[in-house]
Amino acid sequence: MDQKTKKAQVIVAAIDETSHSFQFLLLQTNERRGKFWQNVTGKIEDGETFEEGGLREAIEESGLKVESIVDIVDLGLTYEFTDQRKRSVREKSFLIICDKKWDIQIDPKEHLDFKWVEQNQIEEGIVKYRSNLETLEKAKLILRHWGA
């Protein structure tokens, strides 16, 4: 039996109506969680697939509207690590592509702030964890084929 905690890391990309290019959503964790920037992340609940849990987390953490979703892409990235609570974690990464940005609604119990980031701003140091940066970089490659 698998004793690992299952998590999803989700890159949310939306077309900016002004620049007509994709921007990525980043969330700043609250002070209790370390006050760092990251992608949407969250624990998979019993009975959910990684993709279902990732979608649920994106909706809960940002107020994402399902009708804005154009596609959900499994990025084929899996990370295994020990988290702050000493749990063994398996995390899979996804990209949610949206046709437009929306009014972000964050939960202050989890996050302090959010920002939309242009693809050319994705660089070392923009997020805390290497896995978040690698996932953003893979999402950038995939979005090149979308032409925006």
XYZ file of C-alpha atoms in Angstrom:
148
model
C 0.000 0.000 0.000
C 1.264 3.455 -0.928
C 1.870 5.578 2.182
C 2.924 8.691 0.310
C 0.912 11.889 0.568
C -0.308 12.762 -2.912
C -0.130 16.344 -4.106
C -0.642 18.232 -7.345
C 1.325 21.222 -8.570
C -0.651 23.233 -11.093
C 0.533 25.890 -13.486
C -2.392 28.155 -14.310
C -1.844 30.032 -17.564
C -4.276 32.581 -18.970
C -4.223 34.868 -21.967
C -3.771 38.506 -21.027
C -6.218 40.599 -23.049
C -3.759 43.505 -23.373
C -0.592 41.676 -24.449
C -2.388 38.688 -26.048
C 0.206 36.421 -24.477
C 0.012 33.819 -21.746
C 0.710 34.830 -18.180
C 1.227 32.494 -15.222
C -0.527 32.772 -11.877
C 1.700 32.712 -8.790
C 0.466 32.687 -5.198
C 2.292 33.956 -2.119
C 1.885 31.667 0.870
C 0.850 33.236 4.164
C 3.297 33.983 6.985
C 2.624 30.686 8.772
C 3.561 28.819 5.592
C 6.690 30.875 4.866
C 5.592 33.865 2.732
C 7.082 32.525 -0.507
C 5.817 32.512 -4.094
C 4.686 29.268 -5.696
C 2.388 27.671 -8.223
C -1.019 26.380 -7.143
C -0.346 23.290 -5.023
C -2.423 21.058 -2.844
C -3.146 17.670 -1.410
C -5.111 15.071 -3.345
C -8.161 13.850 -1.444
C -9.206 10.203 -1.164
C -10.916 9.043 -4.332
C -9.479 11.816 -6.524
C -7.046 11.374 -9.363
C -4.058 13.726 -9.398
C -5.706 15.702 -12.218
C -9.056 15.986 -10.403
C -7.314 17.131 -7.230
C -5.183 19.635 -9.128
C -8.257 21.127 -10.770
C -10.094 21.312 -7.439
C -7.097 23.044 -5.831
C -6.876 25.584 -8.680
C -10.564 26.406 -8.231
C -10.283 26.649 -4.426
C -7.051 28.657 -4.386
C -7.867 31.145 -7.139
C -11.590 31.211 -7.847
C -10.915 29.752 -11.306
C -14.059 29.466 -13.414
C -14.346 26.096 -15.159
C -15.827 27.725 -18.274
C -12.521 29.601 -18.767
C -10.545 26.356 -19.106
C -9.395 25.506 -22.626
C -7.262 22.474 -21.744
C -5.616 20.580 -18.905
C -2.228 19.074 -19.725
C -0.381 16.441 -17.706
C 3.178 17.786 -17.777
C 4.643 14.339 -17.130
C 6.644 15.589 -14.157
C 6.593 13.707 -10.846
C 8.491 14.787 -7.755
C 9.100 12.781 -4.589
C 10.248 14.546 -1.433
C 9.754 14.906 2.314
C 7.665 17.943 3.240
C 7.848 20.333 6.223
C 5.723 17.934 8.270
C 8.129 15.042 7.552
C 5.611 13.331 5.238
C 6.763 11.406 2.203
C 5.152 13.132 -0.794
C 4.522 12.240 -4.438
C 3.623 15.339 -6.466
C 2.477 15.387 -10.101
C 2.407 18.515 -12.256
C -0.285 19.867 -14.552
C -0.915 22.892 -16.746
C -4.374 24.461 -16.867
C -4.758 26.692 -19.928
C -7.430 29.394 -19.716
C -8.808 31.672 -22.412
C -8.722 34.762 -20.178
C -7.774 36.034 -16.739
C -10.416 36.458 -14.021
C -10.839 38.179 -10.670
C -8.600 36.071 -8.439
C -10.071 35.146 -5.064
C -7.452 33.865 -2.642
C -8.082 32.293 0.747
C -6.227 34.350 3.396
C -5.878 31.185 5.499
C -3.447 29.967 2.842
C -2.185 32.931 0.808
C -1.285 36.595 1.203
C -1.195 37.681 -2.406
C -1.168 36.673 -6.065
C 0.396 37.949 -9.263
C 0.259 37.249 -12.970
C 3.718 36.788 -14.463
C 4.761 37.103 -18.111
C 6.523 34.086 -19.580
C 9.769 36.025 -20.023
C 9.813 36.773 -16.267
C 10.126 33.094 -15.364
C 13.652 32.783 -14.022
C 15.653 31.507 -11.076
C 14.365 32.972 -7.795
C 10.819 33.798 -8.900
C 9.574 30.756 -6.928
C 11.107 29.098 -3.883
C 11.379 25.490 -5.001
C 13.325 24.129 -7.944
C 10.419 21.807 -8.843
C 8.144 24.855 -9.236
C 10.617 26.490 -11.610
C 11.087 23.294 -13.640
C 7.318 22.960 -13.958
C 6.948 26.577 -15.091
C 9.708 26.061 -17.675
C 7.981 22.952 -19.072
C 4.677 24.838 -19.270
C 6.428 27.605 -21.242
C 7.643 25.046 -23.779
C 4.175 23.616 -24.243
C 2.583 27.043 -24.615
C 5.000 27.919 -27.441
C 2.921 25.559 -29.595
C -0.259 27.498 -28.799
C 1.067 30.558 -30.589
C 0.178 33.138 -27.938
